Tab-separated table of C-alpha atoms in Angstrom:
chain	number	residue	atom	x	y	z
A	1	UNK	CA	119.354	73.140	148.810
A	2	UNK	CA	118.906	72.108	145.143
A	3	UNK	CA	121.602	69.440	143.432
A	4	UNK	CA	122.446	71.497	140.389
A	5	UNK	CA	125.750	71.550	137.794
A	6	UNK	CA	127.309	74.649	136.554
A	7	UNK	CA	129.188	74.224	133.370
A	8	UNK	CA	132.040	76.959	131.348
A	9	UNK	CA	135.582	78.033	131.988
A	10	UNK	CA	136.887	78.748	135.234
A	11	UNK	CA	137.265	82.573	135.617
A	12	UNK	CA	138.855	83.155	138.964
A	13	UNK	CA	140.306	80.895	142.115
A	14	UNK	CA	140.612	81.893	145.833
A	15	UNK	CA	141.492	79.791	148.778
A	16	UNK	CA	138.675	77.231	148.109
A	17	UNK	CA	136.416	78.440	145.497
A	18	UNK	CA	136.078	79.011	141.789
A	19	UNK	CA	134.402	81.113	139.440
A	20	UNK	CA	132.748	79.690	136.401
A	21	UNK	CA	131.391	81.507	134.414
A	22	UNK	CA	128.366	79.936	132.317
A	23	UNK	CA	127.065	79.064	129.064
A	24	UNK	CA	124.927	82.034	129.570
A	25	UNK	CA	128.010	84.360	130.766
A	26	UNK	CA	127.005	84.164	134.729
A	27	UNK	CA	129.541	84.172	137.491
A	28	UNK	CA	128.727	81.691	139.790
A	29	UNK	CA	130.710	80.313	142.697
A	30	UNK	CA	131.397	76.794	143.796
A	31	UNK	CA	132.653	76.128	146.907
A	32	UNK	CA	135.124	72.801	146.596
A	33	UNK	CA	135.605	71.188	149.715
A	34	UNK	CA	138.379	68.662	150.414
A	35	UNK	CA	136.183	65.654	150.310
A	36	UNK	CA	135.227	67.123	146.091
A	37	UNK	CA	136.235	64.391	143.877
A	38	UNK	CA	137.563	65.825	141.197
A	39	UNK	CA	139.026	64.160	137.533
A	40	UNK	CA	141.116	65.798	135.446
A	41	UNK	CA	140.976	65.682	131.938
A	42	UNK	CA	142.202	62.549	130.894
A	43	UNK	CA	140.216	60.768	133.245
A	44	UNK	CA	143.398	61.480	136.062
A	45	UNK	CA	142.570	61.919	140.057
A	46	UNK	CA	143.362	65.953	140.573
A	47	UNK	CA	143.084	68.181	143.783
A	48	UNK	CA	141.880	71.955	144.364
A	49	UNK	CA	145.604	73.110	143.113
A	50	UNK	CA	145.474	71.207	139.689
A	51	UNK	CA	142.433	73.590	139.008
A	52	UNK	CA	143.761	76.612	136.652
A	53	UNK	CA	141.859	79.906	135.181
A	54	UNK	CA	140.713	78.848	132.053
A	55	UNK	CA	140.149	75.063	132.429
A	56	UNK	CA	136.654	74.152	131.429
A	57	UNK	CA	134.415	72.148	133.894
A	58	UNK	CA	131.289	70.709	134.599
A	59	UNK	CA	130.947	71.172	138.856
A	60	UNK	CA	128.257	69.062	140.058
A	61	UNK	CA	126.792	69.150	143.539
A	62	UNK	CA	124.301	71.001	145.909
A	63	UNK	CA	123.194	74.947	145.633
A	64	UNK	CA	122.382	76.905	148.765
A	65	UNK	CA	119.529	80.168	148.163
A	66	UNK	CA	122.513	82.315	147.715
A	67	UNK	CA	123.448	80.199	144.291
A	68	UNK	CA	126.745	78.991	145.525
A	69	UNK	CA	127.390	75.334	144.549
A	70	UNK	CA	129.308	73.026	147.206
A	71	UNK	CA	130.912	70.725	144.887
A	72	UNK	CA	130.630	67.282	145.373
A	73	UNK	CA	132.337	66.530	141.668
A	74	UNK	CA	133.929	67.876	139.409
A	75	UNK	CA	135.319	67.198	135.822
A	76	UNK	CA	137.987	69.009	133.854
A	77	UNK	CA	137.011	68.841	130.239
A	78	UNK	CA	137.799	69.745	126.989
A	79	UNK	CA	135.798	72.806	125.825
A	80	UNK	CA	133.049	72.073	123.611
A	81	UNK	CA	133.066	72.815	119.659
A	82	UNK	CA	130.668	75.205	118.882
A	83	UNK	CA	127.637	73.426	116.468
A	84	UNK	CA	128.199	74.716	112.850
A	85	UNK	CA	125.422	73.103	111.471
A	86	UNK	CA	122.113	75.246	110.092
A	87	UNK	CA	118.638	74.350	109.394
A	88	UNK	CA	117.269	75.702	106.628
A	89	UNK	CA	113.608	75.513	104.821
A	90	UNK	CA	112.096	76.427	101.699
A	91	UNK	CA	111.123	75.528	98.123
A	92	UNK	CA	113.567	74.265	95.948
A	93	UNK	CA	113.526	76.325	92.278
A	94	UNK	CA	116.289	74.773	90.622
A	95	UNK	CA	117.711	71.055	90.525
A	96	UNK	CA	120.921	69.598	88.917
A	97	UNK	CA	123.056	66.401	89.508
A	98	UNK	CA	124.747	67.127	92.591
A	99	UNK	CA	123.188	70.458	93.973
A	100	UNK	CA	119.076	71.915	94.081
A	101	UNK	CA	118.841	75.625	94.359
A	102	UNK	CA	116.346	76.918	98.093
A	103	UNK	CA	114.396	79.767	98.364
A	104	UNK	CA	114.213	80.101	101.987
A	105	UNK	CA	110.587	81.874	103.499
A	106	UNK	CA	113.243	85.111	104.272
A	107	UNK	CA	113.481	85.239	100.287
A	108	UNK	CA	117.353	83.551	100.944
A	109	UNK	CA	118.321	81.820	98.155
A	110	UNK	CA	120.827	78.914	98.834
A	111	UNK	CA	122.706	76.553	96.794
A	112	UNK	CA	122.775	73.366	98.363
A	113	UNK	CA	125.133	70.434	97.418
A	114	UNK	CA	123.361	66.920	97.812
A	115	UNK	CA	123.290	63.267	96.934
A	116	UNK	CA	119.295	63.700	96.868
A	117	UNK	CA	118.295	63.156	93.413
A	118	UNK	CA	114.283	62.549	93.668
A	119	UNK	CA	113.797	66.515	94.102
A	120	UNK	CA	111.577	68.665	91.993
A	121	UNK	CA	111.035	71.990	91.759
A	122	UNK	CA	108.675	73.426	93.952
A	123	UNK	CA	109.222	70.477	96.731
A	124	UNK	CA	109.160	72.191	99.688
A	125	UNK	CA	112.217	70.659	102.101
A	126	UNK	CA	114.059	71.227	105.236
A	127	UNK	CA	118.060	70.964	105.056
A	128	UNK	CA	120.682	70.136	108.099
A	129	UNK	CA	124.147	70.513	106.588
A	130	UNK	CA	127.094	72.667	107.119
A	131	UNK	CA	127.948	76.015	105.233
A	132	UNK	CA	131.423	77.114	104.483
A	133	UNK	CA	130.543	80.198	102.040
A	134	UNK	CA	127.539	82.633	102.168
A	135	UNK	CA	124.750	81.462	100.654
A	136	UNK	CA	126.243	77.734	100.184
A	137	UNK	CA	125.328	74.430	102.210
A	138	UNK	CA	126.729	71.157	102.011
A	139	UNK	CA	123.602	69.153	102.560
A	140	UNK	CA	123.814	66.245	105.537
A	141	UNK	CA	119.812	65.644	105.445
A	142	UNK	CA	117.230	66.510	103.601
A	143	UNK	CA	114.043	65.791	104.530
A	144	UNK	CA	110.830	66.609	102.109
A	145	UNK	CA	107.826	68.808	103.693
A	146	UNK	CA	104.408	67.792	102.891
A	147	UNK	CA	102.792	71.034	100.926
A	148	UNK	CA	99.787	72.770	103.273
């Protein structure tokens, strides 16, 4: 017996159990006992029956060898956003007042809109941002590389 927490959407519900299926697209089963405290999203008290297909929950509690969790608690919570932010490196070839042009070690090459005005070419930099177009990045950091 192992306290673990499974975490995804509920894909099924029998008498006493649910099926969530994981982050890494695994059924698992979790076996919630009457004693379970469960919260709702919303922070509300909730029972077994408040618990539909589809709702998105971390269970938390103890696995047996077979992999079924006996849930101790369990939250109701809104589905996570999916992270839209990429990290990108390379060495900038072009500069201008509000954007600097990457060539990426794939050969990529990005335009990337930043406030960062102490770029040259040839600095080699890693970018966080977020990219709405192909090939386009709106930059959130920029951070320069030292050059091997």
């Amino acid at each position: 017996v192992a306290k673990r927490a499974y975490v995804g959407p509920i894909s099924a519900k029998s008498e006493a159990s649910i099926t969530i299926t994981n982050l890494a697209n695994q059924a698992r089963t979790a076996v919630v006992a009457g004693d379970a405290t469960i919260k709702l999203a919303g922070g509300k008290e909730g029972t077994f029956a408040d618990l539909k297909v589809g709702n998105f929950v971390i269970a938390m509690g103890d696995v047996d060898s077979q992999g079924t969790l006996a849930v101790k608690r369990l939250l109701v919570i809104a589905k996570p956003v999916a992270d839209k932010r990429l990290v990108l490196s390379g060495r900038v070839t072009d500069t201008s007042t509000a954007s600097f042009t990457l060539e990426t070690t794939a050969k990529e090459t990005w335009t990337v809109k930043s406030k960062t005005s102490n770029l040259k070419v040839g600095n080699r930099v890693a970018v966080v941002g977020t990219s709405s177009t192909t090939l386009n990045l709106t930059a959130k950091l920029v951070v320069p590389l030292s050059t091997p």
